[in-house]
Amino acid sequence: MSRTTYTSKFAIVLALICTIFVSIGQLFYKLGSEKVVDILSLFNLFVIIGLFSYFVGSIFYIIALKKGELSIIAPLLALNYVWVALLSIVFLGETINALRWVGIVSVVIGISIIGRSEWYGN
């Protein structure tokens, strides 16, 4: 069965919003992990905020999938790596070496190629 599909810009925007929420969730998981000392402390406020952020991101992702192709929307999730790196620098004081920056730029280039292929023909 062959069908012509199209991924709307709206779906791409929703997927990008999803990546922001998921990345924020990962930041809160990291912050929450520092407070874990036993099984009950696993459910601290930071971890709960992280879970909620992942949940919201999942809602955006599901709606994006409804409006677009999986082969376009799913690779956009690789932007999580970019956002997490930036959030880690700003909020955790982490440093990113040159090789990691090369990887991050490679991810952005790859995602750009996939996105352009949607607008300029499959």
XYZ file of N, CA, C and O in Angstrom:
488
model
N 0.845 -1.171 0.000
C 0.000 0.000 0.000
C 0.890 1.233 0.000
O 1.716 1.412 0.867
N 0.700 2.071 -0.968
C 1.488 3.284 -1.090
C 0.589 4.481 -0.849
O -0.513 4.553 -1.367
N 1.080 5.412 -0.099
C 0.318 6.623 0.123
C 1.272 7.800 0.204
O 2.400 7.676 0.671
N 0.830 8.909 -0.264
C 1.633 10.112 -0.205
C 1.409 10.757 1.154
O 0.265 10.963 1.557
N 2.483 11.042 1.826
C 2.365 11.666 3.142
C 3.121 12.980 3.141
O 3.974 13.226 2.300
N 2.817 13.778 4.104
C 3.434 15.090 4.221
C 3.530 15.436 5.700
O 2.601 15.167 6.462
N 4.635 16.001 6.078
C 4.825 16.443 7.450
C 4.685 17.958 7.477
O 5.459 18.667 6.839
N 3.706 18.437 8.199
C 3.471 19.881 8.253
C 4.522 20.568 9.113
O 5.157 19.947 9.976
N 4.688 21.847 8.876
C 5.601 22.636 9.709
C 5.115 22.645 11.153
O 5.916 22.655 12.079
N 3.808 22.601 11.331
C 3.224 22.549 12.670
C 3.708 21.307 13.416
O 4.065 21.374 14.592
N 3.748 20.165 12.726
C 4.211 18.926 13.350
C 5.684 19.045 13.738
O 6.083 18.569 14.802
N 6.463 19.683 12.898
C 7.887 19.861 13.201
C 8.058 20.763 14.413
O 8.870 20.481 15.302
N 7.280 21.830 14.482
C 7.341 22.727 15.641
C 6.954 21.972 16.911
O 7.614 22.113 17.954
N 5.908 21.161 16.842
C 5.501 20.367 18.007
C 6.618 19.421 18.444
O 6.877 19.271 19.642
N 7.289 18.804 17.479
C 8.399 17.902 17.810
C 9.540 18.664 18.461
O 10.167 18.164 19.403
N 9.811 19.869 17.984
C 10.869 20.685 18.584
C 10.508 21.084 20.014
O 11.358 21.055 20.911
N 9.247 21.426 20.237
C 8.790 21.736 21.603
C 8.939 20.505 22.484
O 9.373 20.599 23.640
N 8.618 19.350 21.935
C 8.791 18.088 22.661
C 10.229 17.944 23.133
O 10.475 17.584 24.294
N 11.188 18.216 22.249
C 12.604 18.043 22.628
C 13.002 18.966 23.767
O 13.824 18.589 24.604
N 12.416 20.138 23.807
C 12.735 21.071 24.897
C 12.214 20.526 26.222
O 12.934 20.509 27.231
N 10.966 20.044 26.228
C 10.403 19.497 27.463
C 11.177 18.255 27.930
O 11.439 18.095 29.128
N 11.537 17.381 27.003
C 12.274 16.166 27.370
C 13.658 16.536 27.920
O 14.111 15.960 28.912
N 14.303 17.517 27.321
C 15.619 17.938 27.801
C 15.544 18.567 29.187
O 16.406 18.326 30.035
N 14.514 19.356 29.411
C 14.312 19.927 30.745
C 14.060 18.800 31.747
O 14.571 18.833 32.872
N 13.301 17.798 31.317
C 13.074 16.633 32.180
C 14.382 15.953 32.546
O 14.589 15.555 33.701
N 15.287 15.816 31.589
C 16.579 15.192 31.867
C 17.396 16.028 32.851
O 18.062 15.480 33.740
N 17.334 17.350 32.706
C 18.022 18.229 33.657
C 17.480 18.008 35.071
O 18.256 17.857 36.023
N 16.174 17.940 35.198
C 15.584 17.731 36.521
C 15.874 16.333 37.059
O 16.042 16.160 38.266
N 15.956 15.331 36.187
C 16.376 13.996 36.635
C 17.775 14.061 37.240
O 18.045 13.468 38.284
N 18.670 14.783 36.575
C 20.040 14.912 37.081
C 20.040 15.611 38.437
O 20.693 15.151 39.386
N 19.307 16.705 38.541
C 19.233 17.422 39.814
C 18.609 16.541 40.893
O 19.066 16.530 42.041
N 17.584 15.798 40.539
C 16.930 14.914 41.497
C 17.800 13.746 41.904
O 17.743 13.277 43.050
N 18.623 13.251 40.977
C 19.483 12.101 41.285
C 20.475 12.414 42.399
O 20.883 11.520 43.133
N 20.828 13.675 42.520
C 21.776 14.077 43.566
C 21.149 14.022 44.954
O 21.853 14.059 45.952
N 19.836 13.926 45.031
C 19.140 13.871 46.315
C 18.710 12.454 46.689
O 18.103 12.251 47.727
N 19.020 11.497 45.849
C 18.598 10.116 46.091
C 19.561 9.437 47.056
O 20.764 9.367 46.810
N 18.994 8.963 48.167
C 19.785 8.199 49.143
C 19.134 6.841 49.430
O 19.793 5.935 49.895
N 17.843 6.733 49.160
C 17.129 5.471 49.332
C 15.963 5.445 48.347
O 15.767 6.383 47.581
N 15.179 4.399 48.370
C 14.103 4.230 47.395
C 13.041 5.323 47.509
O 12.510 5.782 46.504
N 12.735 5.763 48.719
C 11.721 6.806 48.885
C 12.209 8.159 48.381
O 11.429 8.929 47.820
N 13.473 8.438 48.550
C 13.995 9.724 48.089
C 14.113 9.782 46.571
O 14.356 10.842 46.005
N 13.904 8.637 45.927
C 13.881 8.607 44.464
C 12.749 9.484 43.919
O 12.833 10.022 42.824
N 11.706 9.659 44.707
C 10.555 10.452 44.294
C 10.604 11.848 44.909
O 9.642 12.313 45.497
N 11.738 12.519 44.749
C 11.857 13.881 45.246
C 11.267 14.863 44.233
O 10.920 14.487 43.108
N 11.139 16.115 44.610
C 10.475 17.118 43.785
C 11.118 17.249 42.402
O 10.422 17.360 41.391
N 12.450 17.223 42.339
C 13.121 17.367 41.047
C 12.786 16.204 40.112
O 12.544 16.402 38.917
N 12.768 15.003 40.627
C 12.435 13.839 39.803
C 10.978 13.924 39.350
O 10.663 13.638 38.179
N 10.103 14.346 40.222
C 8.690 14.478 39.849
C 8.508 15.536 38.764
O 7.762 15.334 37.800
N 9.217 16.660 38.896
C 9.163 17.690 37.842
C 9.709 17.117 36.533
O 9.158 17.356 35.453
N 10.774 16.331 36.613
C 11.327 15.688 35.428
C 10.327 14.756 34.774
O 10.171 14.749 33.544
N 9.632 13.962 35.575
C 8.606 13.061 35.041
C 7.482 13.845 34.362
O 7.024 13.482 33.273
N 7.060 14.925 34.997
C 5.998 15.745 34.422
C 6.449 16.366 33.108
O 5.694 16.402 32.126
N 7.685 16.840 33.067
C 8.212 17.444 31.848
C 8.275 16.417 30.712
O 7.923 16.715 29.561
N 8.708 15.198 31.033
C 8.708 14.113 30.036
C 7.285 13.835 29.553
O 7.058 13.614 28.360
N 6.330 13.830 30.464
C 4.927 13.587 30.113
C 4.425 14.643 29.134
O 3.818 14.319 28.108
N 4.683 15.903 29.441
C 4.250 16.991 28.555
C 4.931 16.850 27.189
O 4.292 16.991 26.145
N 6.226 16.542 27.199
C 6.936 16.325 25.943
C 6.329 15.188 25.137
O 6.223 15.271 23.908
N 5.912 14.138 25.816
C 5.282 12.999 25.133
C 3.970 13.392 24.470
O 3.658 12.920 23.367
N 3.209 14.251 25.109
C 1.956 14.725 24.518
C 2.248 15.480 23.220
O 1.606 15.239 22.183
N 3.225 16.379 23.258
C 3.603 17.111 22.044
C 4.081 16.154 20.958
O 3.773 16.326 19.778
N 4.822 15.132 21.357
C 5.353 14.164 20.395
C 4.227 13.372 19.731
O 4.224 13.186 18.506
N 3.282 12.930 20.506
C 2.164 12.158 19.961
C 1.362 12.996 18.964
O 1.010 12.531 17.877
N 1.115 14.249 19.306
C 0.382 15.123 18.391
C 1.212 15.376 17.127
O 0.676 15.376 16.010
N 2.511 15.556 17.287
C 3.385 15.752 16.124
C 3.346 14.535 15.210
O 3.295 14.669 13.979
N 3.350 13.345 15.802
C 3.283 12.122 14.996
C 1.961 12.014 14.242
O 1.921 11.505 13.125
N 0.894 12.487 14.843
C -0.403 12.462 14.170
C -0.381 13.354 12.932
O -1.017 13.056 11.931
N 0.377 14.446 12.999
C 0.403 15.429 11.915
C 1.558 15.232 10.937
O 1.668 15.964 9.966
N 2.447 14.281 11.224
C 3.614 14.136 10.357
C 4.113 12.717 10.253
O 3.598 11.808 10.903
N 5.127 12.553 9.437
C 5.722 11.244 9.197
C 6.707 10.885 10.311
O 7.500 11.725 10.739
N 6.680 9.642 10.708
C 7.603 9.154 11.734
C 9.050 9.343 11.291
O 9.909 9.709 12.090
N 9.325 9.118 10.008
C 10.697 9.217 9.500
C 11.233 10.648 9.508
O 12.437 10.856 9.406
N 10.368 11.625 9.651
C 10.794 13.023 9.778
C 10.786 13.443 11.242
O 11.724 14.074 11.726
N 9.732 13.086 11.966
C 9.561 13.544 13.354
C 10.552 12.872 14.301
O 11.173 13.539 15.127
N 10.729 11.567 14.204
C 11.591 10.850 15.150
C 13.038 11.348 15.153
O 13.614 11.538 16.229
N 13.666 11.588 13.996
C 15.050 12.086 14.032
C 15.195 13.449 14.709
O 16.272 13.771 15.225
N 14.113 14.218 14.727
C 14.183 15.521 15.395
C 14.466 15.383 16.881
O 14.982 16.304 17.512
N 14.129 14.222 17.446
C 14.374 14.008 18.874
C 15.860 14.030 19.206
O 16.236 14.202 20.366
N 16.709 13.884 18.198
C 18.153 13.975 18.433
C 18.548 15.360 18.926
O 19.625 15.530 19.508
N 17.673 16.342 18.736
C 17.959 17.679 19.272
C 18.039 17.674 20.792
O 18.569 18.614 21.383
N 17.516 16.622 21.418
C 17.664 16.497 22.875
C 19.128 16.620 23.269
O 19.453 17.242 24.281
N 20.024 16.039 22.473
C 21.451 16.102 22.780
C 21.951 17.539 22.805
O 22.762 17.911 23.645
N 21.467 18.335 21.881
C 21.874 19.736 21.803
C 21.371 20.494 23.020
O 22.138 21.187 23.705
N 20.069 20.375 23.294
C 19.487 21.102 24.429
C 20.100 20.666 25.754
O 20.363 21.502 26.617
N 20.320 19.357 25.919
C 20.904 18.857 27.167
C 22.310 19.418 27.356
O 22.683 19.825 28.465
N 23.082 19.478 26.292
C 24.432 20.043 26.397
C 24.362 21.497 26.835
O 25.089 21.917 27.749
N 23.472 22.264 26.220
C 23.352 23.679 26.585
C 22.838 23.852 28.009
O 23.356 24.685 28.762
N 21.833 23.071 28.392
C 21.315 23.151 29.754
C 22.375 22.741 30.783
O 22.456 23.328 31.869
N 23.197 21.755 30.432
C 24.253 21.294 31.332
C 25.298 22.375 31.567
O 25.808 22.527 32.674
N 25.592 23.114 30.518
C 26.554 24.217 30.652
C 25.982 25.307 31.546
O 26.639 25.768 32.484
N 24.747 25.706 31.262
C 24.139 26.841 31.964
C 23.788 26.516 33.413
O 24.097 27.287 34.324
N 23.159 25.356 33.652
C 22.622 25.077 34.988
C 23.495 24.170 35.844
O 23.355 24.167 37.062
N 24.362 23.384 35.217
C 25.190 22.459 35.992
C 26.664 22.831 35.966
O 27.475 22.193 36.629
N 27.011 23.838 35.185
C 28.395 24.267 35.102
C 29.303 23.263 34.412
O 30.522 23.293 34.604
N 28.734 22.378 33.607
C 29.545 21.384 32.908
C 30.272 22.050 31.745
O 29.851 23.087 31.237
N 31.359 21.438 31.327
C 32.096 21.933 30.170
C 31.971 20.917 29.038
O 31.892 19.709 29.277
N 31.949 21.427 27.840
C 31.844 20.588 26.647
C 33.137 20.754 25.861
O 33.488 21.871 25.479
N 33.844 19.641 25.643
C 35.108 19.736 24.910
C 34.851 19.838 23.404
O 33.724 19.698 22.933
N 35.904 20.078 22.654
C 35.789 20.316 21.209
C 35.184 19.117 20.481
O 34.365 19.292 19.572
N 35.559 17.917 20.875
C 35.031 16.736 20.197
C 33.519 16.599 20.399
O 32.785 16.251 19.478
N 33.052 16.911 21.595
C 31.602 16.887 21.838
C 30.892 17.944 20.997
O 29.803 17.708 20.493
N 31.522 19.142 20.873
C 30.912 20.183 20.038
C 30.814 19.724 18.591
O 29.825 20.002 17.909
N 31.819 19.002 18.112
C 31.768 18.464 16.757
C 30.573 17.515 16.630
O 29.831 17.550 15.637
N 30.371 16.672 17.622
C 29.223 15.767 17.617
C 27.905 16.516 17.619
O 26.969 16.156 16.888
N 27.815 17.556 18.434
C 26.585 18.350 18.518
C 26.298 19.028 17.177
O 25.169 19.007 16.687
N 27.335 19.599 16.569
C 27.164 20.237 15.263
C 26.754 19.195 14.227
O 25.898 19.455 13.367
N 27.308 18.002 14.310
C 26.942 16.920 13.380
C 25.472 16.558 13.511
O 24.785 16.317 12.513
N 24.979 16.511 14.742
C 23.557 16.219 14.971
C 22.698 17.299 14.327
O 21.720 17.003 13.627
N 23.070 18.558 14.529
C 22.295 19.670 13.966
C 22.311 19.603 12.441
O 21.271 19.787 11.792
N 23.455 19.317 11.862
C 23.546 19.202 10.400
C 22.677 18.051 9.909
O 21.924 18.191 8.934
N 22.741 16.918 10.572
C 21.921 15.768 10.179
C 20.439 16.063 10.237
O 19.686 15.716 9.321
N 20.012 16.702 11.297
C 18.600 17.044 11.443
C 18.192 18.049 10.367
O 17.103 17.948 9.791
N 19.073 18.982 10.066
C 18.786 19.967 9.023
C 18.614 19.292 7.667
O 17.720 19.645 6.890
N 19.446 18.319 7.379
C 19.347 17.595 6.108
C 18.017 16.857 6.027
O 17.331 16.890 4.999
N 17.632 16.208 7.101
C 16.354 15.486 7.117
C 15.197 16.461 6.934
O 14.281 16.215 6.154
N 15.252 17.590 7.628
C 14.187 18.590 7.512
C 14.100 19.183 6.119
O 13.015 19.334 5.561
N 15.232 19.485 5.519
C 15.242 20.050 4.166
C 14.711 19.048 3.150
O 14.072 19.430 2.183
N 14.986 17.776 3.384
C 14.508 16.768 2.429
C 12.986 16.734 2.383
O 12.397 16.421 1.359
N 12.345 17.103 3.488
C 10.890 17.116 3.527
C 10.351 18.258 2.678
O 9.357 18.117 1.977
N 11.000 19.416 2.738
C 10.469 20.578 2.035
C 10.919 20.645 0.572
O 10.307 21.310 -0.228
N 11.990 19.948 0.234
C 12.513 20.029 -1.134
C 12.383 18.714 -1.886
O 13.057 18.495 -2.859
N 11.549 17.859 -1.400
C 11.295 16.604 -2.106
C 11.965 15.433 -1.439
O 13.057 15.537 -0.929
N 11.265 14.325 -1.420
C 11.766 13.125 -0.760
C 12.737 12.509 -1.656
O 13.277 11.771 -2.011
